[in-house]
XYZ file of C-alpha atoms in Angstrom:
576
model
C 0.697 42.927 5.692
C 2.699 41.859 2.733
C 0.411 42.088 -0.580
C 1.872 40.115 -3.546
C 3.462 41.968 -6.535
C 1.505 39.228 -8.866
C -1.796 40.257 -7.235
C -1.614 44.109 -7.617
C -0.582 43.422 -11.244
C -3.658 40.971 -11.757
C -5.736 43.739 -10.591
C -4.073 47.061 -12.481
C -5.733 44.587 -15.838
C -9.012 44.375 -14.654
C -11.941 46.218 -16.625
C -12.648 48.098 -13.516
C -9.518 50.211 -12.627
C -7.617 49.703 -9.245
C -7.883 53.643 -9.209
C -11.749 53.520 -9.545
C -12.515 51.094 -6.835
C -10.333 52.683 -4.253
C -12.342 55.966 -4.807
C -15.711 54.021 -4.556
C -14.660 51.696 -1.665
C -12.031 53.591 0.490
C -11.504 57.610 1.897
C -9.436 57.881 -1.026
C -10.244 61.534 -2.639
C -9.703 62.291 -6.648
C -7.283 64.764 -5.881
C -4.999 61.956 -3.919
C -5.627 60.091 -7.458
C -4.603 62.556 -9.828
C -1.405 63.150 -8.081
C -0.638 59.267 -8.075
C -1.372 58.605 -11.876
C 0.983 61.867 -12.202
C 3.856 59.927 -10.791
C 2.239 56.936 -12.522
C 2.805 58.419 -16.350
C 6.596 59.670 -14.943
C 7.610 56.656 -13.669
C 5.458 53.626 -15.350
C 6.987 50.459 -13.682
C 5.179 51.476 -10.583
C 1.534 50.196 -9.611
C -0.972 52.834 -8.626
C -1.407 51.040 -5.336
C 2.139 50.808 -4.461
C 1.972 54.464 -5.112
C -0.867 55.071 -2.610
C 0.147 53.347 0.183
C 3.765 55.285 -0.317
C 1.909 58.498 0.191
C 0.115 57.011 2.836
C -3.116 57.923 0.787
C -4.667 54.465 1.632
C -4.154 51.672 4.244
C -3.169 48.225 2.606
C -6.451 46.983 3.770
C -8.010 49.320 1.834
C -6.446 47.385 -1.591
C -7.257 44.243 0.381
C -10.777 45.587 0.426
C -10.902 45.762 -3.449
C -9.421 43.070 -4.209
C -11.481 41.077 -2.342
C -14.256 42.828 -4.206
C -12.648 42.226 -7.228
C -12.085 38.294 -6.986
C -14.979 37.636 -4.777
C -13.711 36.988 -1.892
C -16.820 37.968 0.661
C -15.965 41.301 2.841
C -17.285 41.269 6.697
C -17.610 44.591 7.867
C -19.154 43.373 11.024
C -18.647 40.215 12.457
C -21.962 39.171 14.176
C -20.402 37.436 18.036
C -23.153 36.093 18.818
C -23.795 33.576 15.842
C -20.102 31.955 16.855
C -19.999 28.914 18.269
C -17.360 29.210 20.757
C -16.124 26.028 20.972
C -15.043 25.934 17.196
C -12.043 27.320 18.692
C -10.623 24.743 21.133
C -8.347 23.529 18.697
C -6.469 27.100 18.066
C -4.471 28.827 20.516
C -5.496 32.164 21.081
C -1.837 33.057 20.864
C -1.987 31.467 17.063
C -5.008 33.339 16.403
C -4.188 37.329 17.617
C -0.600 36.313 15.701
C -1.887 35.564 12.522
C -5.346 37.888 12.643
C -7.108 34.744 11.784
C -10.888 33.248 13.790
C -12.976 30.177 12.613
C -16.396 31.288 12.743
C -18.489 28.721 11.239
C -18.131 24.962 10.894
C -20.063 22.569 8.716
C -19.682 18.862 7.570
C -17.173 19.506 4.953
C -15.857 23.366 5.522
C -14.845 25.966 8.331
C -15.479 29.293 7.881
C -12.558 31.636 8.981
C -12.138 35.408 9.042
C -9.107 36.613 8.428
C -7.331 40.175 7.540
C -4.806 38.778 5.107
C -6.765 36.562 2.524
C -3.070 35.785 0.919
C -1.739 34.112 4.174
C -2.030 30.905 2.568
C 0.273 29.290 5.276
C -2.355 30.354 7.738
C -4.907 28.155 5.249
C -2.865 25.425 5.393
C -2.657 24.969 8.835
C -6.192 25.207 9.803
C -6.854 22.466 6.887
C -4.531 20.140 9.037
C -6.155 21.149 12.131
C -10.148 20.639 10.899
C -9.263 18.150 8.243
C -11.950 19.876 6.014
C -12.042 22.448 3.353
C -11.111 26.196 4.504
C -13.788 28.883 3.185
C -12.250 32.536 3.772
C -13.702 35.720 4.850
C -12.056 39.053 5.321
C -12.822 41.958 8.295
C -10.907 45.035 9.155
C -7.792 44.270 11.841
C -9.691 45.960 14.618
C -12.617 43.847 13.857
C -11.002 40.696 13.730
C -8.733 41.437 16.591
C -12.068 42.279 18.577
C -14.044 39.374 17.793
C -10.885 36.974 18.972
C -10.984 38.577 22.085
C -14.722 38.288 22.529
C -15.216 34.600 20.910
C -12.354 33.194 23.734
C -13.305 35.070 26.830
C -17.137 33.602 25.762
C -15.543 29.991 25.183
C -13.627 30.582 28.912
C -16.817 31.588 30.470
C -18.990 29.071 29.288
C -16.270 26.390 30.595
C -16.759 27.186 33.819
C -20.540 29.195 33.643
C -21.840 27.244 37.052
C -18.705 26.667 38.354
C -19.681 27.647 41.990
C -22.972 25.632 41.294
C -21.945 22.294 42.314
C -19.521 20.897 44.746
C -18.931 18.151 46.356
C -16.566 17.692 49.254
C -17.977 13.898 50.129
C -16.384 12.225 46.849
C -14.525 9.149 47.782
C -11.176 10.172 47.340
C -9.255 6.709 48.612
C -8.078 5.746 45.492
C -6.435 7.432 42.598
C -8.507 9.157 40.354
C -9.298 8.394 36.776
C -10.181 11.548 34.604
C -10.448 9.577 32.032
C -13.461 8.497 33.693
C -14.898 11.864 34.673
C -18.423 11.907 32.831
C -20.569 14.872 31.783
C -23.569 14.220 34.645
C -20.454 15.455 36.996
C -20.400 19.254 38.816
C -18.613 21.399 36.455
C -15.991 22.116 38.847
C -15.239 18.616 38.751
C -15.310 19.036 35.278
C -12.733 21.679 34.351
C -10.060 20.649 37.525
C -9.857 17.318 35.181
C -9.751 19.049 31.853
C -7.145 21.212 32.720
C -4.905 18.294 34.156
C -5.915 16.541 31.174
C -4.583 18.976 28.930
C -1.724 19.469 30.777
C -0.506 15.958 30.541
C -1.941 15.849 27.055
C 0.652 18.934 26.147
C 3.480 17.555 28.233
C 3.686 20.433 30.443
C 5.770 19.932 33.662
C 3.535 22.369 35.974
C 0.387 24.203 36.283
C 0.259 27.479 37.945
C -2.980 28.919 39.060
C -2.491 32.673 39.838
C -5.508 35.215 40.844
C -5.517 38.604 40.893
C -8.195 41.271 41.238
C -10.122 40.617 38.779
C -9.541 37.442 37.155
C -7.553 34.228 37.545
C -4.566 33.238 35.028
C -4.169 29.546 34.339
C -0.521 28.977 33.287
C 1.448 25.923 31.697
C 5.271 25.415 32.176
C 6.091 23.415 28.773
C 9.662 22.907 27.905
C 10.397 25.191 30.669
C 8.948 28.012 29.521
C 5.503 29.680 30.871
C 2.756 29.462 28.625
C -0.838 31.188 29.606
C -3.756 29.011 29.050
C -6.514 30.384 30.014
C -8.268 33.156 32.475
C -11.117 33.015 34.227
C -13.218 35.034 36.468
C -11.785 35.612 39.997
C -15.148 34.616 41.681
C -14.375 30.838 40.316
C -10.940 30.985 42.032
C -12.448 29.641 45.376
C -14.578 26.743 43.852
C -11.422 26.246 41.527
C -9.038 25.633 44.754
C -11.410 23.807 47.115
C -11.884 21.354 44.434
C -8.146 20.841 44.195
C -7.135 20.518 47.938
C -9.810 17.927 48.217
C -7.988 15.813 45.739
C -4.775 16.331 47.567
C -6.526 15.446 51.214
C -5.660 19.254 52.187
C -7.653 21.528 55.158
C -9.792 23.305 53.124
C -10.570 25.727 55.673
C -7.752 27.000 55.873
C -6.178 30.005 53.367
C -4.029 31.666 55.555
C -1.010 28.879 55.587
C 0.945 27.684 52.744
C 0.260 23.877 52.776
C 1.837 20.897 50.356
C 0.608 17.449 49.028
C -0.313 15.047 46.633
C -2.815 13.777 43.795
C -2.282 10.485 42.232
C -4.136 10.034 39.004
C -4.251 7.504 36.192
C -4.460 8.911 32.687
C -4.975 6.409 29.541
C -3.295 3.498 32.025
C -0.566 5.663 32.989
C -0.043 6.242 36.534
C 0.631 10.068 37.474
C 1.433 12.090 40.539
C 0.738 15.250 40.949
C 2.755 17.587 43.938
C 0.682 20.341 45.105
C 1.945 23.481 46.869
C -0.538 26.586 48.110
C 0.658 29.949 49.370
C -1.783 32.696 50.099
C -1.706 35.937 47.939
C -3.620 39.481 48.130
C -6.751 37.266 46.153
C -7.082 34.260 47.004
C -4.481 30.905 47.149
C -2.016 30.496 44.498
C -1.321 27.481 43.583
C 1.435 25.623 41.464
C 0.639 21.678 40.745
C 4.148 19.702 39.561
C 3.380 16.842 37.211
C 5.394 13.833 37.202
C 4.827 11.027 35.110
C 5.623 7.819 37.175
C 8.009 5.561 34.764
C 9.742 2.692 34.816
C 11.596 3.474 31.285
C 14.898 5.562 32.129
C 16.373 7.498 29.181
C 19.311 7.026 28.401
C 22.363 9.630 28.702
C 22.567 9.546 24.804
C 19.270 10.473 24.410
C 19.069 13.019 27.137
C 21.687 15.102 24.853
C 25.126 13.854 26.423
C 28.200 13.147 23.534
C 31.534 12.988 22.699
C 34.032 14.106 25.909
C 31.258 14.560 28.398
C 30.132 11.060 27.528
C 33.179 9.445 28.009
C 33.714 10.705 31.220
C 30.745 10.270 32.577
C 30.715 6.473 31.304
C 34.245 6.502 33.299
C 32.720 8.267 36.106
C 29.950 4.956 36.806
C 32.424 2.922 36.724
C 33.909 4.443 40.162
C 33.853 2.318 43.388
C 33.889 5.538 45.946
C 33.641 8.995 45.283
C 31.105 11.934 45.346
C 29.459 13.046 41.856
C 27.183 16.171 42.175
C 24.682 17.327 39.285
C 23.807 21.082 39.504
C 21.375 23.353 38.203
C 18.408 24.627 38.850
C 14.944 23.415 39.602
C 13.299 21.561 36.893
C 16.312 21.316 34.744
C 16.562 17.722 34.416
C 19.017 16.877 37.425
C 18.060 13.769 38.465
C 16.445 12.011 35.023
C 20.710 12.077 34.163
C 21.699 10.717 37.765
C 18.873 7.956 36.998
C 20.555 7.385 33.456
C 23.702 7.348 35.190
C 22.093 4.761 37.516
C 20.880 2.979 34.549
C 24.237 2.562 33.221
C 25.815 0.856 36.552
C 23.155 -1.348 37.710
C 23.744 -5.043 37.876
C 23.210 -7.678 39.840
C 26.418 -7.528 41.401
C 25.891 -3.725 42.874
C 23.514 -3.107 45.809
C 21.861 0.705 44.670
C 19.697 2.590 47.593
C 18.069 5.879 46.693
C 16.752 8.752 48.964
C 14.131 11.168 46.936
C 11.600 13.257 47.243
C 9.485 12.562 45.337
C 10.804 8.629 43.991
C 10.122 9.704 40.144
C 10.958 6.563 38.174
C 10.808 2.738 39.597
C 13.649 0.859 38.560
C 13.816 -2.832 38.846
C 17.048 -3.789 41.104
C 17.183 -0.699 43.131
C 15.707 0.046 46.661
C 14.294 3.421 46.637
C 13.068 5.345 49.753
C 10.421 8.408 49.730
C 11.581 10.770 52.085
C 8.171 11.457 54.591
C 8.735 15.074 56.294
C 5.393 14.236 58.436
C 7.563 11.612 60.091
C 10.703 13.672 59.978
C 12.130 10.910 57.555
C 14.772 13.491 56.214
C 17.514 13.253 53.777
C 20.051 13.087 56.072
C 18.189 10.506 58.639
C 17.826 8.208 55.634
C 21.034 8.495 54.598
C 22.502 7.200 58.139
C 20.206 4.757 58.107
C 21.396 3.567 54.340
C 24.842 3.406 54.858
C 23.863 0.576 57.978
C 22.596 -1.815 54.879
C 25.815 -1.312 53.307
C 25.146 -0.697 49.868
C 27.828 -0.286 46.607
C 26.185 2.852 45.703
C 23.999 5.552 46.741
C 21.397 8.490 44.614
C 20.288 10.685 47.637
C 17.513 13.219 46.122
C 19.282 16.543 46.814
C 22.278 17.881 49.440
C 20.481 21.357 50.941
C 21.828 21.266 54.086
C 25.331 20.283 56.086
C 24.708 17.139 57.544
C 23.114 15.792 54.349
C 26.658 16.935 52.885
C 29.052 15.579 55.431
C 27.390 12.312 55.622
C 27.221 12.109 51.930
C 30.877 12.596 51.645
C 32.092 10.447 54.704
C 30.294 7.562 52.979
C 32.499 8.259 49.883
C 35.799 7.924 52.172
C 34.053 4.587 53.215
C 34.136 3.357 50.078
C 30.546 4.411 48.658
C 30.084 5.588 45.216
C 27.648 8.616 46.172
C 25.789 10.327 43.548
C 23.661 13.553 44.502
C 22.168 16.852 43.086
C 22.546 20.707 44.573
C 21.678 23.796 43.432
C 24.351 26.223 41.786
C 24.507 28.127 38.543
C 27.251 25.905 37.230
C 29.787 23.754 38.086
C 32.627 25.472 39.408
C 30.406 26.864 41.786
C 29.862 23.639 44.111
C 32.987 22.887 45.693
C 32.192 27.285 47.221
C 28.977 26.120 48.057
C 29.566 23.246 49.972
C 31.957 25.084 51.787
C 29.508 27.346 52.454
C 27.344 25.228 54.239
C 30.175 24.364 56.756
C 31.981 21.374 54.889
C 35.796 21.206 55.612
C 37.857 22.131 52.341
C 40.068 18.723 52.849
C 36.988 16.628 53.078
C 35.891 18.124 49.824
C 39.258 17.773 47.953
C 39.775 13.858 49.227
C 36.428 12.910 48.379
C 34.690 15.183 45.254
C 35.015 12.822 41.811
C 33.264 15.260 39.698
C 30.825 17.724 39.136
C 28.152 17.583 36.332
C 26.180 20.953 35.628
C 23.458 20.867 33.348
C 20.912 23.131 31.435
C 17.700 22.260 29.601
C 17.007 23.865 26.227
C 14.349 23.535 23.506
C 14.852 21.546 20.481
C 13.499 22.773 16.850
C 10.639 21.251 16.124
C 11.626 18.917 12.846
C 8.590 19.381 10.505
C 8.997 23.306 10.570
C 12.288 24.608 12.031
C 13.098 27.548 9.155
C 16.661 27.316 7.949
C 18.529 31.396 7.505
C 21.803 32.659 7.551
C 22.712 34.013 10.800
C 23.195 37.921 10.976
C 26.544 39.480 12.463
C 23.867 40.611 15.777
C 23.552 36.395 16.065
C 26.885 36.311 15.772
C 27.467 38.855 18.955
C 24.940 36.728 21.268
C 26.782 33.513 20.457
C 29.936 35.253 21.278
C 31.696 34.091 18.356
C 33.710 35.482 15.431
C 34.091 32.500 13.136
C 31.253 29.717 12.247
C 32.184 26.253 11.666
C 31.634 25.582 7.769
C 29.427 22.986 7.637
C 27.024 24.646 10.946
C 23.617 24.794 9.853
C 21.193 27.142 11.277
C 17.291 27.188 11.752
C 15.008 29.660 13.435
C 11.205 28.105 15.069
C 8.708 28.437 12.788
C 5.082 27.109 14.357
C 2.954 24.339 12.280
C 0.305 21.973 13.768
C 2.915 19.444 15.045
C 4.135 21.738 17.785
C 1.098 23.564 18.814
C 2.331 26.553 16.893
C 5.511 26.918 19.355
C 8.428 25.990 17.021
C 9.517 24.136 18.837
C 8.947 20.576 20.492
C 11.123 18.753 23.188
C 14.029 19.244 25.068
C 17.665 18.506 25.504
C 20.549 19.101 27.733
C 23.642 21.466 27.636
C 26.296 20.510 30.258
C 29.519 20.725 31.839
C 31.212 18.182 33.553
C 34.325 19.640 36.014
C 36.396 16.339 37.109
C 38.489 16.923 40.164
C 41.601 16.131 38.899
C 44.974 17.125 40.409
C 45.241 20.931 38.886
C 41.481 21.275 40.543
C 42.306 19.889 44.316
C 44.680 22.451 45.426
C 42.107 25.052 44.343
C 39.155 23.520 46.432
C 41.912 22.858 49.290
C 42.369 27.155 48.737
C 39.255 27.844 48.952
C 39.879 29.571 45.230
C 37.190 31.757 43.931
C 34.754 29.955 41.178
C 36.284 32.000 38.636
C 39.495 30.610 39.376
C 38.791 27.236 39.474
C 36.362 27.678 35.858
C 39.696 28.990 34.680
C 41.764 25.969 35.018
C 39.607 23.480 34.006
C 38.667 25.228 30.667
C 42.848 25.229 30.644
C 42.650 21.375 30.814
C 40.021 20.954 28.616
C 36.589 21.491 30.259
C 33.922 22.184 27.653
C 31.712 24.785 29.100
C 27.435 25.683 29.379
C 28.171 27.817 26.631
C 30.403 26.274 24.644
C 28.045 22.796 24.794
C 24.818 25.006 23.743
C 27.250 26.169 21.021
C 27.566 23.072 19.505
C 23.920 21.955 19.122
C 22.880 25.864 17.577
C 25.893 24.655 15.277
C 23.775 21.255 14.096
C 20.800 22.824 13.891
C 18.995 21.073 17.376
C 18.461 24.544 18.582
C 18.253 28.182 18.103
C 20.517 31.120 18.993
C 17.432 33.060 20.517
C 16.945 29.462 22.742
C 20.410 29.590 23.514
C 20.150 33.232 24.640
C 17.058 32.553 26.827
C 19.369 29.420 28.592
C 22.473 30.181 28.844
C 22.260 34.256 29.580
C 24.596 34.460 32.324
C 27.624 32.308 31.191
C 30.800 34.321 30.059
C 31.967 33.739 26.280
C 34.856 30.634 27.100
């Protein structure tokens, strides 16, 4: 806890000495005093209380304890639990709230009450000003206490969410149609209840999926938000039961049985929006865990600008949909953003002269002009099945959903050498990897060679948020995780911060870092040698290939993200 110079001075000139109120107020003994005014008259520039807390005679609380009594500011010993309205905190993360040592306890017309252990956090002020829109009145309690009370005032708020959650069920709701939580009103069981506020909030905070997790004693709600895992909430483990019934009815699923992994859907509308929700269950030591995907059904495509593409990568890949055969893979791993670019890349080529069929699973964004097919596993209506089926209607150009298996592959790349454009996604760590991987799966190295265009591997990071990202100079231990010895000139560095705007994460959106490995003619006798990824990364950095790395670089250099972002990313890229 930093205390301000300015303040310690204010109080060394009040009538009532800074000495005298720590021995009235604190442990603090005369002796301890005696031999601080000794150094005192020796060496005058310092304040008694910097003294103090340098012999570890008093705890800075202890000085914020007198001042406090000094400007009166009022001093909670004991904060009372049971006279806090729990749901005063529903607006502040609990994460915010053990950070900063900070609890609103009381809420009027015009003020909120908060206790606090640092009364000169005025940042802390600030924000909860934004957040309440009314005047901040502050209180200050020990750390313990305060750290206590946040703990007891949120589990409280959790358990009266959910306090007759096994209460009321009901497992004859009409289901047909999708449903509106919107529309969900009070008079409902509260199991009906919190399933829709927790999707609502979900979709509120833009989070991609919710993971429901129980263990012995309790059950963790989780949000994935701009790829990373957030914890929400917990909950007591006897709710988990009530919790996951509730949610396989919405998805049609047997709720009977909890001994088989099982999949499925929810469509929803939110605020006119139409939303589908993928569901997967496995079963775990407690109970069912259970991970629901959120996709927000769209018919605007972003564009590959937007999604974080420029300069080189751009070019190419504006060259690249201009291609009448070919294969172009996008790789990376789940959730990374794989097929929003091939859908931008779709974007970009469709016309009225070009007949575009898609195979996914799930069809995420409607386009107008394209014919788009859901893959059905029920009705063994595969990738690959499609696929043969596609190339019958003879279309320009085909998006199938993802190649995870050989006959997906082969037929993928003999409708290339038929003159199809093909564009697809797979999963590898980057993009010298693919052409191994296919061959992997039993592809012929020839058939790879003819017919491979280019390979597009991509990585999502975290942008700053713009209204607090913290501008610093970076320190030569920055330096060693970029893997750099000189920084550009005019680079421009910013660390996350927190404020209202972002929920207090620092950060708010995200954009892509990629490579983009074209198959040129230094590249095809590699593939053709079956050439270790290594190899093949080697050469194309040769002739120009702009790596993960490199890419993530370049927007820590403009100040869209941080090195400790580009740390968490890109960890396992080498230093090219």
């Amino acid at each position: 806890m930093n205390i301000p110079e300015s303040i310690l001075e204010k109080m060394e000139q009040k009538q009532e000495k800074m000495g005298e109120l720590l021995l009235k107020h604190t442990s603090l003994t005369e002796l301890q005093l005696s031999e601080a005014l000794k150094v005192q008259n020796e060496e005058p520039e310092l304040l008694i209380g910097e003294i103090l807390l340098k012999k570890n005679y008093i705890h800075p609380h202890d000085i914020i304890k007198v001042i406090c009594h000094q400007v009166n500011i009022p001093y909670m010993l004991e904060i009372k639990i049971d006279d806090i309205d729990p749901d005063i905190t529903l607006n502040i993360p609990i994460n915010y709230a053990k950070q900063h040592e900070v609890l609103p306890i009381l809420e009027t017309d015009y003020s909120v009450t908060i206790v606090m252990t640092d009364p000169f956090n005025f940042d802390v002020v600030n924000d909860l000003q934004e957040v309440f829109k009314r005047e901040i009145q502050i209180v200050v309690s020990p750390p313990l206490k305060v750290q206590d009370a946040i703990n007891r005032v949120y589990e409280k708020a959790n358990r009266n969410l959910v306090h007759s959650i096994e209460d009321e069920f009901d497992e004859n709701l009409d289901l047909d149609g999708p449903i509106d939580i919107l529309d969900a009103g009070a008079d409902e069981a509260p199991v009906i209840r919190f399933v829709n506020s927790i999707i609502f909030r979900a979709v509120k905070e833009k989070a991609s999926d919710i993971h429901i997790e129980p263990f012995e004693k309790e059950t963790i709600y989780r949000f994935r938000i701009n790829r990373v895992m957030t914890e929400i909430l917990r909950q007591p483990i006897k709710t988990h039961s009530a919790v996951s019934a509730r949610i396989k009815i919405m998805s049609k699923l047997d709720i009977a049985e909890k001994r088989l992994p099982q999949d499925g859907r929810i469509p929803i509308k939110m605020a006119g929006k139409d939303i589908d929700i993928r569901l997967s269950t496995v079963p775990v030591a407690n109970g069912e865990r259970i991970v629901m995907r959120i996709l927000e059904k769209s018919n605007n495509v972003l564009q590959l600008e937007k999604l974080g593409f420029h300069g080189k990568i751009l070019e190419q890949l504006d060259e690249l949909s201009k291609r009448k055969h070919g294969v172009v893979y996008v790789s990376g791993p789940t959730g990374h953003g794989k097929t929003t670019t091939l859908f931008a890349m779709l974007e970009r080529i469709n016309s009225p002269d070009k007949m575009i069929i898609t195979v996914e699973d799930p069809v995420e964004y409607e386009i107008a002009g394209i014919s788009q097919i859901q893959v059905n596993h029920k009705i063994d209506l595969s990738f690959a099945k499609a696929l043969r089926s596609i190339l019958r209607q003879n279309p320009d150009i085909i998006m199938v959903g993802e190649t995870r298996d050989l006959e997906t592959a082969e037929m993928a790349i003999q409708a290339s050498l038929t003159g199809h454009f093909v564009l697809s996604t797979i999963h590898t760590n980057d993009a010298s990897t693919v052409p191994n991987r296919l061959v992997d799966m039993g592809v012929q190295p020839f058939l790879i060679a003819s017919s491979l265009a280019a390979v597009l591997a991509q990585r999502l990071l975290q942008t700053l948020c713009e209204h607090c990202k913290d501008p610093y100079i970076p320190s030569d231990f920055d330096k060693s995780i970029m893997g750099v010895s000189h920084i550009p000139s005019d680079a421009t560095f910013y660390k996350p911060k927190g404020c209202p705007k972002c929920n207090y994460r620092g950060y708010a959106g995200l954009t892509s870092v990629s490579e983009l490995l074209m198959i040129t003619d230094e590249i095809r006798p590699l593939i053709l040698e079956k050439a270790d990824a290594a190899t093949v990364k080697k050469v194309a950095i040769k002739y120009g290939m702009t790596t993960l790395r490199q890419d993530a670089l370049h927007k820590v250099f403009i100040g869209e993200t941080s090195v400790e972002e580009m740390a968490r990313a890109i960890n396992d890229e080498d230093n090219a």
